[in-house]
PDB file of C-alpha atoms in Angstrom:
ATOM      1  CA  MET M   1      -0.116   0.110  -0.049  1.00  0.00           C
ATOM      2  CA  ALA M   2       1.102   3.341  -0.226  1.00  0.00           C
ATOM      3  CA  SER M   3       2.517   5.588   2.141  1.00  0.00           C
ATOM      4  CA  SER M   4       0.178   8.404   3.781  1.00  0.00           C
ATOM      5  CA  GLY M   5      -1.517  10.454   1.295  1.00  0.00           C
ATOM      6  CA  SER M   6      -0.092   9.116  -1.942  1.00  0.00           C
ATOM      7  CA  ALA M   7      -2.098   9.279  -4.734  1.00  0.00           C
ATOM      8  CA  ILE M   8      -1.323   7.626  -8.422  1.00  0.00           C
ATOM      9  CA  ARG M   9      -2.906   9.808 -11.079  1.00  0.00           C
ATOM     10  CA  LYS M  10      -2.159   9.495 -15.010  1.00  0.00           C
ATOM     11  CA  ALA M  11      -3.320  11.995 -17.280  1.00  0.00           C
ATOM     12  CA  ILE M  12      -5.592  11.411 -20.426  1.00  0.00           C
ATOM     13  CA  GLY M  13      -6.072  14.197 -23.010  1.00  0.00           C
ATOM     14  CA  ARG M  14      -5.363  17.716 -21.714  1.00  0.00           C
ATOM     15  CA  THR M  15      -7.625  18.494 -19.343  1.00  0.00           C
ATOM     16  CA  LEU M  16      -9.065  15.362 -17.563  1.00  0.00           C
ATOM     17  CA  ALA M  17      -6.675  12.724 -15.469  1.00  0.00           C
ATOM     18  CA  PRO M  18      -8.585   9.630 -14.036  1.00  0.00           C
ATOM     19  CA  ALA M  19      -6.770   8.988 -10.023  1.00  0.00           C
ATOM     20  CA  LEU M  20      -6.190   5.208  -8.474  1.00  0.00           C
ATOM     21  CA  LEU M  21      -6.301   6.825  -4.948  1.00  0.00           C
ATOM     22  CA  LEU M  22      -5.226   4.572  -2.428  1.00  0.00           C
ATOM     23  CA  ARG M  23      -6.816   4.038   1.963  1.00  0.00           C
ATOM     24  CA  SER M  24      -4.219   6.246   3.964  1.00  0.00           C
ATOM     25  CA  ALA M  25      -4.677   8.852   6.362  1.00  0.00           C
ATOM     26  CA  ASN M  26      -5.599  12.553   5.472  1.00  0.00           C
ATOM     27  CA  ALA M  27      -5.407  10.779   1.854  1.00  0.00           C
ATOM     28  CA  PHE M  28      -7.692  13.558   0.521  1.00  0.00           C
ATOM     29  CA  SER M  29      -8.008  15.978   3.067  1.00  0.00           C
ATOM     30  CA  ALA M  30      -6.471  18.782   0.910  1.00  0.00           C
ATOM     31  CA  GLY M  31      -9.225  17.613  -1.369  1.00  0.00           C
ATOM     32  CA  MET M  32      -9.323  18.644  -5.114  1.00  0.00           C
ATOM     33  CA  ALA M  33     -10.082  21.693  -7.162  1.00  0.00           C
ATOM     34  CA  PRO M  34     -10.225  21.996 -10.997  1.00  0.00           C
ATOM     35  CA  PRO M  35      -7.655  24.888 -12.221  1.00  0.00           C
ATOM     36  CA  ALA M  36      -8.322  28.092 -13.172  1.00  0.00           C
ATOM     37  CA  ALA M  37      -8.664  28.744 -16.819  1.00  0.00           C
ATOM     38  CA  SER M  38      -5.562  29.736 -19.008  1.00  0.00           C
ATOM     39  CA  PRO M  39      -5.036  33.336 -20.293  1.00  0.00           C
ATOM     40  CA  ALA M  40      -5.240  32.510 -23.482  1.00  0.00           C
ATOM     41  CA  ALA M  41      -8.986  30.794 -23.365  1.00  0.00           C
ATOM     42  CA  THR M  42     -10.159  34.157 -21.889  1.00  0.00           C
ATOM     43  CA  ALA M  43      -8.350  36.225 -23.644  1.00  0.00           C
ATOM     44  CA  GLY M  44     -10.730  38.445 -25.903  1.00  0.00           C
ATOM     45  CA  ASP M  45     -14.112  37.284 -23.322  1.00  0.00           C
ATOM     46  CA  PRO M  46     -16.332  40.500 -22.859  1.00  0.00           C
ATOM     47  CA  HIS M  47     -17.906  37.599 -20.467  1.00  0.00           C
ATOM     48  CA  VAL M  48     -15.022  36.375 -18.107  1.00  0.00           C
ATOM     49  CA  TRP M  49     -15.507  38.360 -15.437  1.00  0.00           C
ATOM     50  CA  LEU M  50     -18.851  36.220 -14.707  1.00  0.00           C
ATOM     51  CA  GLU M  51     -16.898  32.988 -14.465  1.00  0.00           C
ATOM     52  CA  ASP M  52     -15.957  34.552 -10.614  1.00  0.00           C
ATOM     53  CA  VAL M  53     -19.521  32.775 -10.008  1.00  0.00           C
ATOM     54  CA  LEU M  54     -19.027  34.110  -5.735  1.00  0.00           C
ATOM     55  CA  GLY M  55     -17.840  37.715  -6.603  1.00  0.00           C
ATOM     56  CA  GLU M  56     -19.444  40.632  -5.441  1.00  0.00           C
ATOM     57  CA  LYS M  57     -20.268  41.899  -9.434  1.00  0.00           C
ATOM     58  CA  PRO M  58     -21.238  38.865 -10.970  1.00  0.00           C
ATOM     59  CA  LEU M  59     -23.508  38.569  -7.282  1.00  0.00           C
ATOM     60  CA  ALA M  60     -25.033  42.041  -8.081  1.00  0.00           C
ATOM     61  CA  TRP M  61     -25.417  41.413 -11.464  1.00  0.00           C
ATOM     62  CA  VAL M  62     -27.284  38.134 -10.459  1.00  0.00           C
ATOM     63  CA  ASP M  63     -29.793  39.704  -8.185  1.00  0.00           C
ATOM     64  CA  GLU M  64     -30.482  43.137 -10.730  1.00  0.00           C
ATOM     65  CA  VAL M  65     -31.429  40.080 -14.057  1.00  0.00           C
ATOM     66  CA  ASN M  66     -33.694  38.203 -11.467  1.00  0.00           C
ATOM     67  CA  ARG M  67     -35.464  40.859  -9.779  1.00  0.00           C
ATOM     68  CA  LYS M  68     -36.344  42.392 -13.084  1.00  0.00           C
ATOM     69  CA  CYS M  69     -37.801  39.176 -14.762  1.00  0.00           C
ATOM     70  CA  ILE M  70     -39.781  38.739 -11.430  1.00  0.00           C
ATOM     71  CA  ASP M  71     -40.314  43.125 -12.247  1.00  0.00           C
ATOM     72  CA  TYR M  72     -41.558  41.123 -15.254  1.00  0.00           C
ATOM     73  CA  VAL M  73     -43.408  38.136 -14.906  1.00  0.00           C
ATOM     74  CA  GLY M  74     -44.378  38.209 -11.606  1.00  0.00           C
ATOM     75  CA  ASP M  75     -42.917  36.269  -8.701  1.00  0.00           C
ATOM     76  CA  PRO M  76     -43.616  32.786  -9.295  1.00  0.00           C
ATOM     77  CA  LYS M  77     -43.968  31.384  -5.512  1.00  0.00           C
ATOM     78  CA  ALA M  78     -47.087  33.884  -5.735  1.00  0.00           C
ATOM     79  CA  THR M  79     -49.429  31.564  -8.518  1.00  0.00           C
ATOM     80  CA  GLY M  80     -51.273  29.069  -7.958  1.00  0.00           C
ATOM     81  CA  THR M  81     -49.348  26.618  -9.963  1.00  0.00           C
ATOM     82  CA  TYR M  82     -46.282  27.324  -7.417  1.00  0.00           C
ATOM     83  CA  ARG M  83     -48.320  26.434  -4.308  1.00  0.00           C
ATOM     84  CA  ARG M  84     -49.780  23.104  -6.199  1.00  0.00           C
ATOM     85  CA  ILE M  85     -46.725  21.750  -8.082  1.00  0.00           C
ATOM     86  CA  LYS M  86     -45.024  22.792  -4.243  1.00  0.00           C
ATOM     87  CA  SER M  87     -48.154  20.825  -2.549  1.00  0.00           C
ATOM     88  CA  VAL M  88     -47.318  17.385  -4.406  1.00  0.00           C
ATOM     89  CA  LEU M  89     -44.110  17.252  -4.362  1.00  0.00           C
ATOM     90  CA  ASP M  90     -44.214  17.910  -0.455  1.00  0.00           C
ATOM     91  CA  SER M  91     -47.351  14.973  -0.161  1.00  0.00           C
ATOM     92  CA  LYS M  92     -46.799  12.199   2.143  1.00  0.00           C
ATOM     93  CA  ASP M  93     -48.939   9.735  -0.469  1.00  0.00           C
ATOM     94  CA  LYS M  94     -45.920  10.215  -2.819  1.00  0.00           C
ATOM     95  CA  ILE M  95     -45.319   6.160  -3.944  1.00  0.00           C
ATOM     96  CA  PRO M  96     -41.119   6.360  -2.372  1.00  0.00           C
ATOM     97  CA  HIS M  97     -39.099   4.239  -4.861  1.00  0.00           C
ATOM     98  CA  ALA M  98     -36.830   2.135  -3.456  1.00  0.00           C
ATOM     99  CA  PHE M  99     -33.479   0.330  -4.373  1.00  0.00           C
ATOM    100  CA  ARG M 100     -31.780  -2.496  -2.899  1.00  0.00           C
ATOM    101  CA  ILE M 101     -28.639  -2.854  -0.730  1.00  0.00           C
ATOM    102  CA  GLY M 102     -27.206  -6.265   0.008  1.00  0.00           C
ATOM    103  CA  ASN M 103     -27.756  -9.807  -1.099  1.00  0.00           C
ATOM    104  CA  GLY M 104     -30.250 -13.150   0.608  1.00  0.00           C
ATOM    105  CA  ASP M 105     -32.067 -12.194   4.156  1.00  0.00           C
ATOM    106  CA  GLY M 106     -29.389  -9.098   5.014  1.00  0.00           C
ATOM    107  CA  SER M 107     -31.207  -7.054   2.177  1.00  0.00           C
ATOM    108  CA  ARG M 108     -32.479  -3.683   2.220  1.00  0.00           C
ATOM    109  CA  TYR M 109     -34.836  -1.315   0.444  1.00  0.00           C
ATOM    110  CA  TYR M 110     -32.943   2.282   0.775  1.00  0.00           C
ATOM    111  CA  ASN M 111     -35.260   5.086  -0.338  1.00  0.00           C
ATOM    112  CA  PHE M 112     -34.341   9.338  -0.587  1.00  0.00           C
ATOM    113  CA  TRP M 113     -37.336  11.051   1.008  1.00  0.00           C
ATOM    114  CA  GLN M 114     -38.180  14.889   1.013  1.00  0.00           C
ATOM    115  CA  ASP M 115     -40.895  16.646   2.044  1.00  0.00           C
ATOM    116  CA  ALA M 116     -42.446  19.208   4.090  1.00  0.00           C
ATOM    117  CA  ASP M 117     -40.767  17.883   8.074  1.00  0.00           C
ATOM    118  CA  HIS M 118     -37.483  17.312   5.369  1.00  0.00           C
ATOM    119  CA  VAL M 119     -36.268  20.190   3.305  1.00  0.00           C
ATOM    120  CA  GLN M 120     -33.326  18.503   2.111  1.00  0.00           C
ATOM    121  CA  GLY M 121     -34.446  15.376   3.147  1.00  0.00           C
ATOM    122  CA  ILE M 122     -33.421  11.843   4.448  1.00  0.00           C
ATOM    123  CA  TRP M 123     -31.561   8.722   2.979  1.00  0.00           C
ATOM    124  CA  ARG M 124     -34.044   5.808   4.605  1.00  0.00           C
ATOM    125  CA  ARG M 125     -34.964   2.105   4.577  1.00  0.00           C
ATOM    126  CA  THR M 126     -36.558  -0.275   4.997  1.00  0.00           C
ATOM    127  CA  SER M 127     -37.103  -4.452   4.549  1.00  0.00           C
ATOM    128  CA  LEU M 128     -39.034  -6.128   1.328  1.00  0.00           C
ATOM    129  CA  GLU M 129     -41.727  -7.316   3.460  1.00  0.00           C
ATOM    130  CA  SER M 130     -42.486  -3.694   5.426  1.00  0.00           C
ATOM    131  CA  TYR M 131     -41.964  -1.630   1.612  1.00  0.00           C
ATOM    132  CA  LYS M 132     -44.743  -3.963   0.542  1.00  0.00           C
ATOM    133  CA  THR M 133     -47.471  -3.073   3.159  1.00  0.00           C
ATOM    134  CA  LYS M 134     -49.766   0.103   2.945  1.00  0.00           C
ATOM    135  CA  GLU M 135     -47.398   2.179   5.449  1.00  0.00           C
ATOM    136  CA  PRO M 136     -44.091   1.530   5.608  1.00  0.00           C
ATOM    137  CA  GLU M 137     -41.802   1.200   9.108  1.00  0.00           C
ATOM    138  CA  TRP M 138     -38.651   4.041   7.599  1.00  0.00           C
ATOM    139  CA  THR M 139     -35.634   3.741   9.488  1.00  0.00           C
ATOM    140  CA  THR M 140     -33.361   7.462   8.654  1.00  0.00           C
ATOM    141  CA  VAL M 141     -29.901   6.291   7.713  1.00  0.00           C
ATOM    142  CA  LEU M 142     -28.802   9.936   6.650  1.00  0.00           C
ATOM    143  CA  ASP M 143     -30.738  13.163   7.734  1.00  0.00           C
ATOM    144  CA  LEU M 144     -29.097  16.000   5.661  1.00  0.00           C
ATOM    145  CA  ASP M 145     -30.913  18.855   7.530  1.00  0.00           C
ATOM    146  CA  ALA M 146     -28.957  16.956  10.554  1.00  0.00           C
ATOM    147  CA  LEU M 147     -25.548  18.422   9.041  1.00  0.00           C
ATOM    148  CA  PRO M 148     -23.832  20.992   9.724  1.00  0.00           C
ATOM    149  CA  PRO M 149     -24.467  23.599   6.694  1.00  0.00           C
ATOM    150  CA  PRO M 150     -21.832  23.742   3.645  1.00  0.00           C
ATOM    151  CA  THR M 151     -19.093  26.182   4.117  1.00  0.00           C
ATOM    152  CA  THR M 152     -18.511  26.870   0.759  1.00  0.00           C
ATOM    153  CA  GLY M 153     -19.578  30.424  -0.734  1.00  0.00           C
ATOM    154  CA  THR M 154     -22.955  31.256  -0.195  1.00  0.00           C
ATOM    155  CA  ALA M 155     -24.788  28.025  -0.157  1.00  0.00           C
ATOM    156  CA  LYS M 156     -26.424  26.924   3.337  1.00  0.00           C
ATOM    157  CA  THR M 157     -27.896  24.188   1.878  1.00  0.00           C
ATOM    158  CA  TRP M 158     -26.773  19.835   0.716  1.00  0.00           C
ATOM    159  CA  VAL M 159     -28.691  18.531  -1.856  1.00  0.00           C
ATOM    160  CA  TRP M 160     -28.602  14.887  -2.335  1.00  0.00           C
ATOM    161  CA  HIS M 161     -26.409  13.454  -5.199  1.00  0.00           C
ATOM    162  CA  GLY M 162     -26.284   9.923  -4.631  1.00  0.00           C
ATOM    163  CA  SER M 163     -24.632   6.647  -3.706  1.00  0.00           C
ATOM    164  CA  THR M 164     -21.954   4.500  -4.440  1.00  0.00           C
ATOM    165  CA  LEU M 165     -21.709   1.489  -3.384  1.00  0.00           C
ATOM    166  CA  LEU M 166     -19.007  -1.037  -2.770  1.00  0.00           C
ATOM    167  CA  ASP M 167     -19.383  -4.306  -4.784  1.00  0.00           C
ATOM    168  CA  GLU M 168     -17.147  -6.813  -3.162  1.00  0.00           C
ATOM    169  CA  GLY M 169     -19.330 -10.126  -4.751  1.00  0.00           C
ATOM    170  CA  PRO M 170     -23.027 -11.265  -4.285  1.00  0.00           C
ATOM    171  CA  ASP M 171     -21.291 -14.034  -1.492  1.00  0.00           C
ATOM    172  CA  LYS M 172     -19.935 -10.290   0.356  1.00  0.00           C
ATOM    173  CA  PRO M 173     -22.380  -7.737   2.548  1.00  0.00           C
ATOM    174  CA  VAL M 174     -22.399  -4.483   1.026  1.00  0.00           C
ATOM    175  CA  ASP M 175     -21.286  -1.920   4.187  1.00  0.00           C
ATOM    176  CA  ARG M 176     -20.194   1.036   2.620  1.00  0.00           C
ATOM    177  CA  ALA M 177     -20.937   3.741   0.097  1.00  0.00           C
ATOM    178  CA  LEU M 178     -19.838   7.165  -0.782  1.00  0.00           C
ATOM    179  CA  ILE M 179     -21.937   9.801  -0.751  1.00  0.00           C
ATOM    180  CA  ARG M 180     -22.039  12.445  -2.710  1.00  0.00           C
ATOM    181  CA  LEU M 181     -23.597  15.952  -1.430  1.00  0.00           C
ATOM    182  CA  SER M 182     -23.790  18.991  -3.523  1.00  0.00           C
ATOM    183  CA  PRO M 183     -23.526  22.187  -2.087  1.00  0.00           C
ATOM    184  CA  GLY M 184     -26.414  24.918  -2.501  1.00  0.00           C
ATOM    185  CA  GLY M 185     -27.545  22.276  -5.481  1.00  0.00           C
ATOM    186  CA  SER M 186     -24.450  23.394  -8.001  1.00  0.00           C
ATOM    187  CA  ASP M 187     -23.796  20.886 -10.196  1.00  0.00           C
ATOM    188  CA  ALA M 188     -20.083  19.991  -8.243  1.00  0.00           C
ATOM    189  CA  ASP M 189     -20.487  18.037  -5.421  1.00  0.00           C
ATOM    190  CA  THR M 190     -18.449  16.588  -2.513  1.00  0.00           C
ATOM    191  CA  CYS M 191     -18.505  12.795  -1.367  1.00  0.00           C
ATOM    192  CA  ARG M 192     -17.536  11.226   1.913  1.00  0.00           C
ATOM    193  CA  GLU M 193     -17.071   7.561   3.133  1.00  0.00           C
ATOM    194  CA  PHE M 194     -20.572   5.817   4.509  1.00  0.00           C
ATOM    195  CA  ASP M 195     -20.623   2.694   7.164  1.00  0.00           C
ATOM    196  CA  LEU M 196     -24.375   1.492   5.710  1.00  0.00           C
ATOM    197  CA  ASN M 197     -23.899  -0.644   9.345  1.00  0.00           C
ATOM    198  CA  GLU M 198     -22.353   1.788  11.864  1.00  0.00           C
ATOM    199  CA  GLU M 199     -25.175   5.048   9.558  1.00  0.00           C
ATOM    200  CA  ARG M 200     -22.491   7.170  10.048  1.00  0.00           C
ATOM    201  CA  PHE M 201     -19.938   8.865   7.684  1.00  0.00           C
ATOM    202  CA  VAL M 202     -16.678   7.452   8.004  1.00  0.00           C
ATOM    203  CA  ASP M 203     -14.204   9.968   9.838  1.00  0.00           C
ATOM    204  CA  PRO M 204     -10.916  10.154   6.873  1.00  0.00           C
ATOM    205  CA  VAL M 205      -8.464  11.436   9.302  1.00  0.00           C
ATOM    206  CA  THR M 206      -8.616   8.262  12.372  1.00  0.00           C
ATOM    207  CA  GLU M 207     -10.528   6.064   9.796  1.00  0.00           C
ATOM    208  CA  ASP M 208      -8.689   6.862   6.438  1.00  0.00           C
ATOM    209  CA  GLY M 209     -12.609   7.576   5.361  1.00  0.00           C
ATOM    210  CA  PHE M 210     -12.302   8.229   1.143  1.00  0.00           C
ATOM    211  CA  ALA M 211     -13.338  11.783   1.272  1.00  0.00           C
ATOM    212  CA  LEU M 212     -13.698  14.953  -1.291  1.00  0.00           C
ATOM    213  CA  PRO M 213     -14.174  17.975   0.453  1.00  0.00           C
ATOM    214  CA  GLU M 214     -13.614  20.470  -1.966  1.00  0.00           C
ATOM    215  CA  PRO M 215     -16.646  20.359  -4.648  1.00  0.00           C
ATOM    216  CA  ALA M 216     -16.009  19.731  -8.064  1.00  0.00           C
ATOM    217  CA  LYS M 217     -17.283  18.268 -11.205  1.00  0.00           C
ATOM    218  CA  THR M 218     -16.415  14.648  -9.936  1.00  0.00           C
ATOM    219  CA  ARG M 219     -17.209  10.774 -10.856  1.00  0.00           C
ATOM    220  CA  ILE M 220     -15.720   8.779  -7.848  1.00  0.00           C
ATOM    221  CA  SER M 221     -16.427   4.621  -7.309  1.00  0.00           C
ATOM    222  CA  TYR M 222     -14.618   1.685  -5.921  1.00  0.00           C
ATOM    223  CA  ARG M 223     -11.713  -0.096  -7.332  1.00  0.00           C
ATOM    224  CA  SER M 224     -11.614  -1.907  -4.131  1.00  0.00           C
ATOM    225  CA  ARG M 225     -11.835  -1.695  -0.742  1.00  0.00           C
ATOM    226  CA  ASP M 226      -8.996   0.664  -0.445  1.00  0.00           C
ATOM    227  CA  GLU M 227      -8.932   2.095  -3.789  1.00  0.00           C
ATOM    228  CA  VAL M 228     -11.801   4.550  -5.525  1.00  0.00           C
ATOM    229  CA  LEU M 229     -11.317   5.594  -9.012  1.00  0.00           C
ATOM    230  CA  VAL M 230     -11.630   9.195  -9.050  1.00  0.00           C
ATOM    231  CA  GLY M 231     -12.632  11.503 -12.498  1.00  0.00           C
ATOM    232  CA  THR M 232     -12.164  14.945 -12.282  1.00  0.00           C
ATOM    233  CA  ASP M 233     -10.883  18.159 -14.019  1.00  0.00           C
ATOM    234  CA  PHE M 234      -7.345  18.942 -11.584  1.00  0.00           C
TER     235      PHE M 234
END
């Protein structure tokens, strides 16, 4: 196994690099962030100042354009259509879609759920027998509303971007997942390893848990229990 903080990277193409990252102490503590655009790519672009998406000038421009739009078409939140759609999305009568994690008698059915009581959402599980009933008994595995808020930019909430499971074969239990959360709902997301048995995040410092704390447009999946494959804009 590689030494602490090691990573093997092999670049293909010009901007996208796949990396094989090994589980080791503090391996991902620094995170990953995309590089700044080259001067040649932005020369002569009159809108390049909008690239600073959290800058004071771009945010002021966004506020001004939003104000003009609302003045012209009205506030959508004041319409009956908005209230009707929101009531459907918040309804507890929605059919909860679920997917199976695990094999045989140890499998459970997981569902990500949002309603008026769970604004950011909860990841929950139940048994197949319970799922078949009119009112399944759910166990909350992860509550996004209970997490500390993002510390990136102006984002105040987390948006669920899904999970990737550790699959070691049909005869092995599934006990780990990579959870992707986006600060504020942007295309970029963060990633942390999650223990499905103990229903908690695996600490990246004390337990060598995989983590990509810096938001980026990244794809990550397990190669083995101690290795993940990462595709990002280095």
